[in-house]
mmCIF file of C-alpha atoms in Angstrom:
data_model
loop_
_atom_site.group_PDB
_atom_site.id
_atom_site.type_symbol
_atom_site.label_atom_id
_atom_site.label_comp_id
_atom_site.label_asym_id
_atom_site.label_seq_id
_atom_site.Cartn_x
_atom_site.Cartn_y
_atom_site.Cartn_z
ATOM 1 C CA UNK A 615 -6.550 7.422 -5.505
ATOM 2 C CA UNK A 616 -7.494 4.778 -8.491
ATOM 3 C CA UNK A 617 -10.281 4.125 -9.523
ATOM 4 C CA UNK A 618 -11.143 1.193 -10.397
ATOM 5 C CA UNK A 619 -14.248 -0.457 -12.712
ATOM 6 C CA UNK A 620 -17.560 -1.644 -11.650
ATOM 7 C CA UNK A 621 -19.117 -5.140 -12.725
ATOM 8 C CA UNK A 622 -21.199 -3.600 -15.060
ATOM 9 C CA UNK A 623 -18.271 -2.484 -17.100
ATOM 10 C CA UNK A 624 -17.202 -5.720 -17.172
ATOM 11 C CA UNK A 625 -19.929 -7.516 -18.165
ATOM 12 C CA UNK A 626 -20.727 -4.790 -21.093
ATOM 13 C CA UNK A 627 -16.839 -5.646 -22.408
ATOM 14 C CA UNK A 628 -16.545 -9.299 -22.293
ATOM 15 C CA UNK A 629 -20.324 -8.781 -23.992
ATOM 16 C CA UNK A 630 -18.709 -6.941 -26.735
ATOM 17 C CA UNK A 631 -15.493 -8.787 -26.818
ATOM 18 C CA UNK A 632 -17.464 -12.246 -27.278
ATOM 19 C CA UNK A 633 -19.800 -10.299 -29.952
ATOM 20 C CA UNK A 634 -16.948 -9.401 -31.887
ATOM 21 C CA UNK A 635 -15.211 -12.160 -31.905
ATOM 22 C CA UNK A 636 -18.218 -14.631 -33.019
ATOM 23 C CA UNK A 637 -19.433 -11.919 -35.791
ATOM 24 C CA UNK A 638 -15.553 -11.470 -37.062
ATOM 25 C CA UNK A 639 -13.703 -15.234 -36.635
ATOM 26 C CA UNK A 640 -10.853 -12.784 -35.137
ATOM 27 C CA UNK A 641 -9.137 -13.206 -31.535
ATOM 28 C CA UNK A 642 -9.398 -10.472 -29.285
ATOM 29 C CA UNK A 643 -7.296 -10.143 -26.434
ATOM 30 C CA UNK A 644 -8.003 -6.486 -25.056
ATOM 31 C CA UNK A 645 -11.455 -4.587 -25.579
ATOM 32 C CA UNK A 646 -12.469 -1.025 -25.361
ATOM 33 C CA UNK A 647 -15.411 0.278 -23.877
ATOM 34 C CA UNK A 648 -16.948 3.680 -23.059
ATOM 35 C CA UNK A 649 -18.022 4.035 -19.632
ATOM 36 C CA UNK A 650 -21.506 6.768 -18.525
ATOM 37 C CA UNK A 651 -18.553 8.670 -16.747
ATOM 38 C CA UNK A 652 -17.267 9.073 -20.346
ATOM 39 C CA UNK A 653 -13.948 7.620 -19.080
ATOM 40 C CA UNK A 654 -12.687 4.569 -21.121
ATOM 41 C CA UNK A 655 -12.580 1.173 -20.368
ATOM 42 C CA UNK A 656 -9.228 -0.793 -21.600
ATOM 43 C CA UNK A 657 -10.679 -4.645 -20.730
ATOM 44 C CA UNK A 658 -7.812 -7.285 -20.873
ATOM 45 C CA UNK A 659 -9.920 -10.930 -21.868
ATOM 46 C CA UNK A 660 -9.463 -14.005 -20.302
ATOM 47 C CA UNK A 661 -10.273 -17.507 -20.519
ATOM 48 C CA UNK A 662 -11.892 -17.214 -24.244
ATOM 49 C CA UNK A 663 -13.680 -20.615 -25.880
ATOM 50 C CA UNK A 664 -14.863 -19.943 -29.338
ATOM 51 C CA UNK A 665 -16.738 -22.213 -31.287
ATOM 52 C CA UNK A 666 -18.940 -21.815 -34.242
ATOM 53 C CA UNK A 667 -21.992 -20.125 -32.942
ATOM 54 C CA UNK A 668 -20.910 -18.885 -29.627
ATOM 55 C CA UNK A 669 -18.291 -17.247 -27.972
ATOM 56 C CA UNK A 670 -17.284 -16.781 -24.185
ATOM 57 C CA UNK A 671 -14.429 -14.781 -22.301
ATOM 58 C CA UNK A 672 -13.914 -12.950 -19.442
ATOM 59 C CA UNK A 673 -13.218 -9.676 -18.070
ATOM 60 C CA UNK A 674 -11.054 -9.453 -14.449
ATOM 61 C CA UNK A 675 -13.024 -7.080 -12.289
ATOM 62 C CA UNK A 676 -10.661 -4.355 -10.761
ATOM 63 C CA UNK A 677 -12.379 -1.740 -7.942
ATOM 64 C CA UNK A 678 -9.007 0.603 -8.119
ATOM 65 C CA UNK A 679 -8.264 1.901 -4.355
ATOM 66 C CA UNK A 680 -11.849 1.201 -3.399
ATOM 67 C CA UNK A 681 -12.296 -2.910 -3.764
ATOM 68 C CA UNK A 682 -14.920 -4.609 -2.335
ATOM 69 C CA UNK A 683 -15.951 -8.467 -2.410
ATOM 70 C CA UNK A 684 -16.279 -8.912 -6.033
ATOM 71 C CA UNK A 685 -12.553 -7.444 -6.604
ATOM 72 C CA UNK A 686 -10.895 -9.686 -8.662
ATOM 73 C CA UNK A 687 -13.180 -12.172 -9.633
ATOM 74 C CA UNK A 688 -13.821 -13.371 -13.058
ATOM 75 C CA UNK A 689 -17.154 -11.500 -15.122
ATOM 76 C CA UNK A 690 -18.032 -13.355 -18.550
ATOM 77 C CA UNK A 691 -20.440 -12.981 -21.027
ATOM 78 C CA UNK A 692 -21.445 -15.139 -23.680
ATOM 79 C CA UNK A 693 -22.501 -14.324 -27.089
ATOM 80 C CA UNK A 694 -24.206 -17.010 -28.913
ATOM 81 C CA UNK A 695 -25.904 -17.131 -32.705
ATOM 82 C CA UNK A 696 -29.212 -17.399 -32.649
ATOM 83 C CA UNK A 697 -29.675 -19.142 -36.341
ATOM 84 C CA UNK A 698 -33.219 -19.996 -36.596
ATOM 85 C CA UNK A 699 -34.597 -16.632 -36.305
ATOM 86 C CA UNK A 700 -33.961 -13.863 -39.038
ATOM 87 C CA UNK A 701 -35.235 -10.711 -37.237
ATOM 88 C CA UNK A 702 -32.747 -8.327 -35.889
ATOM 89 C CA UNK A 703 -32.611 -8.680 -31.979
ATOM 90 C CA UNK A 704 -30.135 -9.404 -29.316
ATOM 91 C CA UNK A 705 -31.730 -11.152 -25.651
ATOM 92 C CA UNK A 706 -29.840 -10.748 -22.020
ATOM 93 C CA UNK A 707 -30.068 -12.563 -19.401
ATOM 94 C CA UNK A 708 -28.042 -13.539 -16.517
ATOM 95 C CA UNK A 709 -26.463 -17.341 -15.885
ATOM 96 C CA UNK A 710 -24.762 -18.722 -13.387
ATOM 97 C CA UNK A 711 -23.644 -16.692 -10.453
ATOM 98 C CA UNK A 712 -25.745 -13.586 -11.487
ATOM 99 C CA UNK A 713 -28.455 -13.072 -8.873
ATOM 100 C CA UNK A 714 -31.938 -13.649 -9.768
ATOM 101 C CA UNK A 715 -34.730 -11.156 -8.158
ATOM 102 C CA UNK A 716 -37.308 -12.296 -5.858
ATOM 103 C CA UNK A 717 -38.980 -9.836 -4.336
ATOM 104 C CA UNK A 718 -40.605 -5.905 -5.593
ATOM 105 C CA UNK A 719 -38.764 -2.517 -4.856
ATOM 106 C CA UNK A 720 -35.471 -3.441 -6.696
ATOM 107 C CA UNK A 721 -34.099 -2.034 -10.314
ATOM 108 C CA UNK A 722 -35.261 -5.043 -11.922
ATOM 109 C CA UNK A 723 -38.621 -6.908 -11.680
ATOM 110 C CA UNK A 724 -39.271 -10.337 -10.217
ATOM 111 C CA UNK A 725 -37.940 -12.745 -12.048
ATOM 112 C CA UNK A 726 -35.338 -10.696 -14.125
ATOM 113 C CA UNK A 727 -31.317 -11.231 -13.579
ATOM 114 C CA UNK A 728 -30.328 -8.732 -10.881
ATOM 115 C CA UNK A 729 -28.641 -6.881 -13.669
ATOM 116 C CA UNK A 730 -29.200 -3.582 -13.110
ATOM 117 C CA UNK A 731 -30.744 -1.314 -15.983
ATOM 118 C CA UNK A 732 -27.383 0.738 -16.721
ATOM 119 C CA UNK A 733 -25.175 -2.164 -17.192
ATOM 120 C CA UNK A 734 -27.942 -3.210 -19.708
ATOM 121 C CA UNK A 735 -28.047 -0.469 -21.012
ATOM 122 C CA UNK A 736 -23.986 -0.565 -21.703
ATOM 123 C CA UNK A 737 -24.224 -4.101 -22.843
ATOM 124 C CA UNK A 738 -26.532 -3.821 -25.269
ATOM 125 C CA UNK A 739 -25.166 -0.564 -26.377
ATOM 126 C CA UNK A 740 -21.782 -2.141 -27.312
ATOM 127 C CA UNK A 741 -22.767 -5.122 -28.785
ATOM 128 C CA UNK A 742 -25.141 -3.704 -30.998
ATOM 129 C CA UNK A 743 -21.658 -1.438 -32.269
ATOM 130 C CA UNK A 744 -20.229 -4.160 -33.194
ATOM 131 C CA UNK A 745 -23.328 -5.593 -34.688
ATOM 132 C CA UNK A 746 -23.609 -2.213 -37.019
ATOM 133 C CA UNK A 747 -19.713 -3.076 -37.367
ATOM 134 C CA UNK A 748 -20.355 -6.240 -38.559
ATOM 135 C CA UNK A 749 -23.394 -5.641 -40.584
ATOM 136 C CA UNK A 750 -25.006 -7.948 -38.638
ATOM 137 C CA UNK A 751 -28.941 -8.021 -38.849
ATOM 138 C CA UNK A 752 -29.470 -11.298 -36.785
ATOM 139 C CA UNK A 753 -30.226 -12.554 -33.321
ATOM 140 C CA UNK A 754 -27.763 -12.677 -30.551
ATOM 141 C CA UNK A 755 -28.320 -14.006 -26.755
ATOM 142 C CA UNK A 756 -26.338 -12.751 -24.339
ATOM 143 C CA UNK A 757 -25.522 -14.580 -20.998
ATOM 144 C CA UNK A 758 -24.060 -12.784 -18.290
ATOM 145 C CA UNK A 759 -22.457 -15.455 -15.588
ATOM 146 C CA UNK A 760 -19.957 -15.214 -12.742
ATOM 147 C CA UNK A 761 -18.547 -18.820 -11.912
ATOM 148 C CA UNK A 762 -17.796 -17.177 -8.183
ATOM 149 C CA UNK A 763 -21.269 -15.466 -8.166
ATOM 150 C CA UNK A 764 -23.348 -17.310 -5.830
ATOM 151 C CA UNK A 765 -20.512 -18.022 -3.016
ATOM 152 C CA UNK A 766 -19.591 -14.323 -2.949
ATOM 153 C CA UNK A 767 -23.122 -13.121 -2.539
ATOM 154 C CA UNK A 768 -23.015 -14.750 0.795
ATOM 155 C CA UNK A 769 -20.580 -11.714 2.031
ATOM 156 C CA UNK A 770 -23.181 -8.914 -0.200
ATOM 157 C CA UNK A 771 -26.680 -7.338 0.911
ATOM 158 C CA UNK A 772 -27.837 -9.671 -1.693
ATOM 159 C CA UNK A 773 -29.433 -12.311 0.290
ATOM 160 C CA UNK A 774 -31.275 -9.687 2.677
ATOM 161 C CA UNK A 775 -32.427 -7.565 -0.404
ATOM 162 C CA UNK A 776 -34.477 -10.532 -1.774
ATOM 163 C CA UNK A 777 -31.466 -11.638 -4.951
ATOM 164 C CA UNK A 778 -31.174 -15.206 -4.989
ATOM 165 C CA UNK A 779 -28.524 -17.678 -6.593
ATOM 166 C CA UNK A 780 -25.334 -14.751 -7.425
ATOM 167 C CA UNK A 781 -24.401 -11.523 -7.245
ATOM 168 C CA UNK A 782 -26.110 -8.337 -9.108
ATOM 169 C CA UNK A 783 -24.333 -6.773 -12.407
ATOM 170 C CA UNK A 784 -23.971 -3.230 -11.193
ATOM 171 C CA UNK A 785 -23.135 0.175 -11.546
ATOM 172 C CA UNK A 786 -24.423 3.801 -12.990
ATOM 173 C CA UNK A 787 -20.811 5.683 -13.814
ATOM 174 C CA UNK A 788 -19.302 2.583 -14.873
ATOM 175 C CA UNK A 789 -16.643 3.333 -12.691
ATOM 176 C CA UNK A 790 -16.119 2.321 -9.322
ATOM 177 C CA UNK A 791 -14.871 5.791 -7.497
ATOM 178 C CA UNK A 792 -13.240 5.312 -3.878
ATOM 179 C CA UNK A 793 -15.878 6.665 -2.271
ATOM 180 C CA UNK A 794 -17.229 3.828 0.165
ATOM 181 C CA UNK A 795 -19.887 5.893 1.924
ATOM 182 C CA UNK A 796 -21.601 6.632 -1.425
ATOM 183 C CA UNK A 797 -22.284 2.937 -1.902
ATOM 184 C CA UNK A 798 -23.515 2.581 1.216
ATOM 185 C CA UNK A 799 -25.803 5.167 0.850
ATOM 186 C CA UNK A 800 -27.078 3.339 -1.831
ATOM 187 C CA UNK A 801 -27.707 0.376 -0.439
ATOM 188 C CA UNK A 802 -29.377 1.771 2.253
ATOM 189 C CA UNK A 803 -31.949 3.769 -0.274
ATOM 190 C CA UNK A 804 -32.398 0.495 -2.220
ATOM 191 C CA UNK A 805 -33.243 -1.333 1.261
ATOM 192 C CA UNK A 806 -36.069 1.625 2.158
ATOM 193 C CA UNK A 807 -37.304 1.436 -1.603
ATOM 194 C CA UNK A 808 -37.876 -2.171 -1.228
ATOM 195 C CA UNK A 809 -39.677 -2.338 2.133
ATOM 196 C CA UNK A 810 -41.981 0.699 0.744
ATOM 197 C CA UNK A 811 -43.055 -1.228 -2.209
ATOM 198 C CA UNK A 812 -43.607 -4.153 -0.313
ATOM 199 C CA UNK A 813 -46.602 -1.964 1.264
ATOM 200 C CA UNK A 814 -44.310 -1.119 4.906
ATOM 201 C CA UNK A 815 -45.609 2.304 6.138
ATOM 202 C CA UNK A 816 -43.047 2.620 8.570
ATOM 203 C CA UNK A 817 -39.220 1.087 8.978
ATOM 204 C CA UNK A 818 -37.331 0.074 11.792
ATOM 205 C CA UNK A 819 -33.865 1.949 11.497
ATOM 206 C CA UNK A 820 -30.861 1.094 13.354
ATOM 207 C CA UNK A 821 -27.053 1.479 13.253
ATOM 208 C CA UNK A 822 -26.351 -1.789 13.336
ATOM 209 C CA UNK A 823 -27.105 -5.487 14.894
ATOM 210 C CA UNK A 824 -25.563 -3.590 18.461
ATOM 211 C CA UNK A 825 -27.990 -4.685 21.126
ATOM 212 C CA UNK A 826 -29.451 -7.349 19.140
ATOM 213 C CA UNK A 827 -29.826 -10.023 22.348
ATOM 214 C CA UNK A 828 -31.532 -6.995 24.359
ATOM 215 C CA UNK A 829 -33.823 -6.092 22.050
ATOM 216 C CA UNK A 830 -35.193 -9.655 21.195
ATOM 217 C CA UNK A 831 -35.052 -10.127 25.288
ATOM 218 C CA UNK A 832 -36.840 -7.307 25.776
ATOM 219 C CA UNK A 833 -39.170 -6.699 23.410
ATOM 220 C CA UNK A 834 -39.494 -9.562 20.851
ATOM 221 C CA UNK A 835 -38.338 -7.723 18.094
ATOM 222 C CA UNK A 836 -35.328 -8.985 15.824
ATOM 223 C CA UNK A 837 -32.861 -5.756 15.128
ATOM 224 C CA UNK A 838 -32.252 -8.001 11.856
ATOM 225 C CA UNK A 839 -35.143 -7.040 10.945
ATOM 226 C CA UNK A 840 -34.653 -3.172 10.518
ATOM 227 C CA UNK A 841 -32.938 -1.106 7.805
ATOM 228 C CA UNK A 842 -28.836 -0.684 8.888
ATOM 229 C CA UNK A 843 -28.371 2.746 8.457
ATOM 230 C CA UNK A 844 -24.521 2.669 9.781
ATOM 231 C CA UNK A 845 -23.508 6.452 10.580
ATOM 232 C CA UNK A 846 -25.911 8.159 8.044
ATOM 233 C CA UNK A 847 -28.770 8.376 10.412
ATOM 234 C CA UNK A 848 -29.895 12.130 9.054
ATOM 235 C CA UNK A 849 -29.605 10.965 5.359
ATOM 236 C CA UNK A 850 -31.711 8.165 5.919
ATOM 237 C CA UNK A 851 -34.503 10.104 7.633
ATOM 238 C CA UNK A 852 -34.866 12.034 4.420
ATOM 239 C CA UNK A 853 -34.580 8.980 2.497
ATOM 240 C CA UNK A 854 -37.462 7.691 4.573
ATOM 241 C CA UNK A 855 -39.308 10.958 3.669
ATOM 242 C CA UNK A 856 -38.531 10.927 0.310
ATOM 243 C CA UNK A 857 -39.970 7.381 -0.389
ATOM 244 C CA UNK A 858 -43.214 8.227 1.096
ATOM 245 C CA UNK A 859 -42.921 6.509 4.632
ATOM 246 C CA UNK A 860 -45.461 7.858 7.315
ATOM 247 C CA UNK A 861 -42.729 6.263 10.615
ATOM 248 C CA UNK A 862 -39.395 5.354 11.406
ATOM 249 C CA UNK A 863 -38.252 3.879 14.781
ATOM 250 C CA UNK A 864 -34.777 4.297 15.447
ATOM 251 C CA UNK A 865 -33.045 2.259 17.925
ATOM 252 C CA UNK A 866 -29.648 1.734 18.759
ATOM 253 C CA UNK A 867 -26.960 2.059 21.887
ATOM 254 C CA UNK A 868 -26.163 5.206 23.243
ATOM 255 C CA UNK A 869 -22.659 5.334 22.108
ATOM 256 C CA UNK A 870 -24.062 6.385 18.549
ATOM 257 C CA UNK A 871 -27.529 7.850 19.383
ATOM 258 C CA UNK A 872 -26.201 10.432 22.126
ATOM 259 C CA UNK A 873 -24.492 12.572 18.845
ATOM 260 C CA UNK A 874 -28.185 13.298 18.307
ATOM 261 C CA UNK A 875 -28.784 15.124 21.490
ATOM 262 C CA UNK A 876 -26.001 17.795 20.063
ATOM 263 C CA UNK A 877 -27.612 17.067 16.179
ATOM 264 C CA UNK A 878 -24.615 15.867 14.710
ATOM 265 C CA UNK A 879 -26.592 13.356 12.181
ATOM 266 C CA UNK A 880 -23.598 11.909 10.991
ATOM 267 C CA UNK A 881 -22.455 9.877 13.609
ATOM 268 C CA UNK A 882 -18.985 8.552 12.422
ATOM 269 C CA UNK A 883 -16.186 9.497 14.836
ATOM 270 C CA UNK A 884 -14.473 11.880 12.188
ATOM 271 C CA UNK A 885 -17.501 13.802 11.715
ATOM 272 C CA UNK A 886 -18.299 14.783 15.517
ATOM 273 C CA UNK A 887 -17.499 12.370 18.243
ATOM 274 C CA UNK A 888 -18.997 14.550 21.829
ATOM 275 C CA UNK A 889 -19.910 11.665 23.422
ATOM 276 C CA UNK A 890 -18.618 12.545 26.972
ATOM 277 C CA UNK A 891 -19.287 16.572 26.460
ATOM 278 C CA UNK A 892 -22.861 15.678 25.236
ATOM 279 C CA UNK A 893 -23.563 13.375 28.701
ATOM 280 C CA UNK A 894 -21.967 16.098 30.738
ATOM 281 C CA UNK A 895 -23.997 18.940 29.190
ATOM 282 C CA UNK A 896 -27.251 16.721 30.026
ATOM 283 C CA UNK A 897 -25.907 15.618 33.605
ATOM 284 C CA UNK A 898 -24.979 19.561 34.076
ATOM 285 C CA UNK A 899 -28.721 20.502 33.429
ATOM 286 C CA UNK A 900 -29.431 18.112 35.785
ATOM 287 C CA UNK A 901 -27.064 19.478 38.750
ATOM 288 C CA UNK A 902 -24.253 16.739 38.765
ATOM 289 C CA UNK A 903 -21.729 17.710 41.100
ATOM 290 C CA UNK A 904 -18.575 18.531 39.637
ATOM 291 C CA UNK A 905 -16.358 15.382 40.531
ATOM 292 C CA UNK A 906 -18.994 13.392 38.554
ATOM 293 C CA UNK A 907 -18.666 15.507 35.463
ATOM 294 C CA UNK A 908 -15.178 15.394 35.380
ATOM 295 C CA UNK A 909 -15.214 11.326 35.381
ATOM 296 C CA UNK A 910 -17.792 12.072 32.498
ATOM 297 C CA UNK A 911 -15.584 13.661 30.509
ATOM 298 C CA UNK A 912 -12.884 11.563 31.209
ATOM 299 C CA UNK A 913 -14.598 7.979 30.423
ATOM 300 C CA UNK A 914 -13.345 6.189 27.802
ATOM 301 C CA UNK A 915 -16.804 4.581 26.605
ATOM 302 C CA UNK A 916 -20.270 5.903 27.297
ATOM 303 C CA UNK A 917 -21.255 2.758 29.713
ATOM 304 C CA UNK A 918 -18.095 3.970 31.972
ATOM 305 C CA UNK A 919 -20.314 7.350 31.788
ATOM 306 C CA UNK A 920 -23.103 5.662 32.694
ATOM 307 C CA UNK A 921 -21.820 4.023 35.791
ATOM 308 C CA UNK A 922 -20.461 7.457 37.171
ATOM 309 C CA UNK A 923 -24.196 8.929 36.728
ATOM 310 C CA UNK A 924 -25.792 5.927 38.063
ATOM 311 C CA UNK A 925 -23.637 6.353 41.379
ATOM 312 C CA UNK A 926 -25.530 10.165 41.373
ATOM 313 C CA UNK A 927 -28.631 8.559 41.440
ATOM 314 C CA UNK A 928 -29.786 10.492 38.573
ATOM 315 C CA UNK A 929 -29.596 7.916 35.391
ATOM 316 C CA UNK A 930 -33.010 8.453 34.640
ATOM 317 C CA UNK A 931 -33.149 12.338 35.169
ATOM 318 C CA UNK A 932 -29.905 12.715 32.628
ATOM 319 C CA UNK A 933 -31.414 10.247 30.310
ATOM 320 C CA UNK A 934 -34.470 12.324 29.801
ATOM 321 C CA UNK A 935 -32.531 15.296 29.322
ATOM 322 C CA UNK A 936 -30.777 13.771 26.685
ATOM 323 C CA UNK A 937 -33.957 11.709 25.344
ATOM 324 C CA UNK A 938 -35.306 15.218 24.708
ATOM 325 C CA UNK A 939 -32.513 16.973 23.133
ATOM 326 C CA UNK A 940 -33.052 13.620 20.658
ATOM 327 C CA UNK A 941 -36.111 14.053 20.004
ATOM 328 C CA UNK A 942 -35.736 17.687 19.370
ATOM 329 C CA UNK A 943 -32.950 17.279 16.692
ATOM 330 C CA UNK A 944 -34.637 14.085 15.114
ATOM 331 C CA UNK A 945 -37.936 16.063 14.402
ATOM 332 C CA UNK A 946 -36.366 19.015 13.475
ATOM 333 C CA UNK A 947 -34.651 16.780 10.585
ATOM 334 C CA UNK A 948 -37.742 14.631 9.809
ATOM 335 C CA UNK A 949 -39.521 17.935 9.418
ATOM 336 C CA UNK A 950 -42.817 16.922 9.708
ATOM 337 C CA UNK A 951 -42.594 14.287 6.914
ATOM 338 C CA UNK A 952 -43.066 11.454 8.845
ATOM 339 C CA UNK A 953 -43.688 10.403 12.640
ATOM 340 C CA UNK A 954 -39.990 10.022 14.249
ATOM 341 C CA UNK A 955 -39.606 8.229 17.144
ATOM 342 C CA UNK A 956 -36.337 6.940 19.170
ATOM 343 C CA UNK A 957 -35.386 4.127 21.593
ATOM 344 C CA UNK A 958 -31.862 4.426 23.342
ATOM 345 C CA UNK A 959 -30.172 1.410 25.310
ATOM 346 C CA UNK A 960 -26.813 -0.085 27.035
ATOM 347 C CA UNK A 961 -25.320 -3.106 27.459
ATOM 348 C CA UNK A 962 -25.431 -2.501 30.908
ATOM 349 C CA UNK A 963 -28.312 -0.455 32.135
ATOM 350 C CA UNK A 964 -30.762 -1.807 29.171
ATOM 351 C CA UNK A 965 -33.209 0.603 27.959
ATOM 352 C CA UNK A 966 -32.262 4.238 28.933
ATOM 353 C CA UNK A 967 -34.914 6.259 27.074
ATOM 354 C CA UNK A 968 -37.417 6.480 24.088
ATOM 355 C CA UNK A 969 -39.892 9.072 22.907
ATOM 356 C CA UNK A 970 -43.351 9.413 23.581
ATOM 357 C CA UNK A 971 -44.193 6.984 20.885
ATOM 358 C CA UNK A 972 -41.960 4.862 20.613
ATOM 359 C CA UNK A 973 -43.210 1.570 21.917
ATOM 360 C CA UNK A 974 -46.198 2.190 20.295
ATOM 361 C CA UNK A 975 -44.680 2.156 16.729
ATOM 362 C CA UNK A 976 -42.221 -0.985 17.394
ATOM 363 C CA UNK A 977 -45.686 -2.493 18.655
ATOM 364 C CA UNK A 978 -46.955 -1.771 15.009
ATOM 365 C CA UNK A 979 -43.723 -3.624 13.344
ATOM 366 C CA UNK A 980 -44.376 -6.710 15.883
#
């Protein structure tokens, strides 16, 4: 698998390609950086404008085997002379296309560029090389800008996270690894960080927007609303803990949430699927003849399951089985660190279970 770079990278060599290329008079038409991975950084440059007291280019972002929305775009930095002052220091900031932040619990503060501290740190790093290069003992301004920036947020977490106008300057390897689910873990952390220093004691958690017409039927409440925790349901309970929450209400459709009833916490299909073999074990504690078991087991999505129990009579019976084999695996991961509590539904049948509690903390996020 290649690996590709992050925008970070990117910015930090088109920062040190404009640098050296203002503080020299000399062309530059590939740039080397080194990377917090410790793995280097050959940067083709594009699109360069010099003039006397500034110079701009470009760096082509590449994500390797793992690209995401900001693969291939255009990252460019430019390095301008600040003349009037004589005291060595060199100012970043973000320009067009480069998110700004707008609300607490990010990297940066309110108001800064949503460039995130280690690509700062790399940018300023290699420009003040060259600067030591150069024996330059001036002041530089950076400006970070992505042309694309703003349009391509649209298809990012940006918007939700409270980053207006771009895209954020990221990355802490410098390198982008294919390793999707680490990202997403990431964003899901930054999410929970954000709500908790916005002064939320307890977050909503869900798989996805699944169910999102029921729930706002039903209940008034906007699954929009709550932390998307995808398949890493166990990972963001201790997340949760970790950041000092005191609840977390997960809700979602029973084709995800019934892998909790066996514990599987991971609830992508190559980790532990069970679906039918978890509703059978619950309908079997329950006395379901035979013949209905065997449909069980051979449904091809849980609401087909669902029908074949209905038909018993005994949706509500299984359900509870299975609501408390839930809430026996969810507590045992939440440890006592926080209040847990769990709301199951179907397109179909509508709400199926929830703990004790449950209504009781969605009442609180209302």
């Amino acid at each position: 698998m290649r690996y590709g770079f992050t925008t970070g990278s990117c910015a930090a060599a088109a920062a040190k390609a404009a640098a050296y290329m203002l503080l020299t008079g000399r062309e530059k038409n590939k740039i080397i950086i080194e990377t917090p991975k410790g793995i280097p950084f050959a940067a083709e440059l594009v699109d360069i404008v010099r003039r006397e007291q500034s110079v701009s280019c470009a760096v082509v972002k590449d994500g390797g085997d793992d690209p995401d929305v900001t693969n291939g775009i255009k990252i460019y930095a430019e390095v301008t002379m600040d003349m009037e002052s004589d005291s060595p220091e060199i100012f970043l900031d973000g320009g067009k296309g480069v998110g700004c932040v707008t609300r607490p619990g990010l990297d940066q503060p309110v108001g800064n560029a949503a460039i995130n501290h280690v690509p700062r740190e790399m940018i300023l790093r290699e420009v003040q090389e060259v600067c030591r290069l150069c024996d330059f003992h001036g002041t530089l301004k950076i400006c970070i800008y992505v042309p694309e920036g703003e349009t391509i947020a649209q298809k990012t977490f940006n918007p939700r996270l409270g980053i207006a106008g771009g895209i954020s300057i990221l990355g802490t390897s410098g390198i982008v690894e294919p390793m999707s689910e680490q990202a997403l873990r990431e964003t899901i952390r930054v999410e929970l960080r954000q709500r908790h220093a916005e002064g939320q004691e307890i977050v909503a958690v869900s798989p996805g927007n699944y169910g999102l017409d029921f729930m706002k039927k039903q209940f008034g409440y906007d699954l929009d609303q709550s932390v998307k925790c995808s398949n890493f349901i166990g990972d963001t309970i201790d997340m949760a803990a970790e950041l000092g929450f005191s609840g977390l209400l997960l809700t979602g459709h029973i084709g995800k949430l019934v892998k909790l009833s066996g514990g599987i916490m991971n609830t992508h299909s190559r980790e532990g699927d069970c679906r039918m073999e978890l509703l059978a074990a619950s309908a079997i504690r329950q006395k379901l003849p035979e013949e209905c078991l065997r449909h069980i087991l051979s449904s091809v999505t849980t609401e087909e399951a669902l029908s074949y129990i209905d038909q018993m009579g005994k949706l509500q019976e299984v359900m509870g089985d299975m609501r408390e084999h839930i809430e026996f695996y969810l507590k045992k991961r939440a440890a006592g660190r926080l209040e847990i509590e769990c709301m199951v539904y179907s397109n179909e049948y509508g709400l199926l279970c929830a703990t004790a509690g449950a209504k009781k903390l969605l009442g609180r996020l209302l």
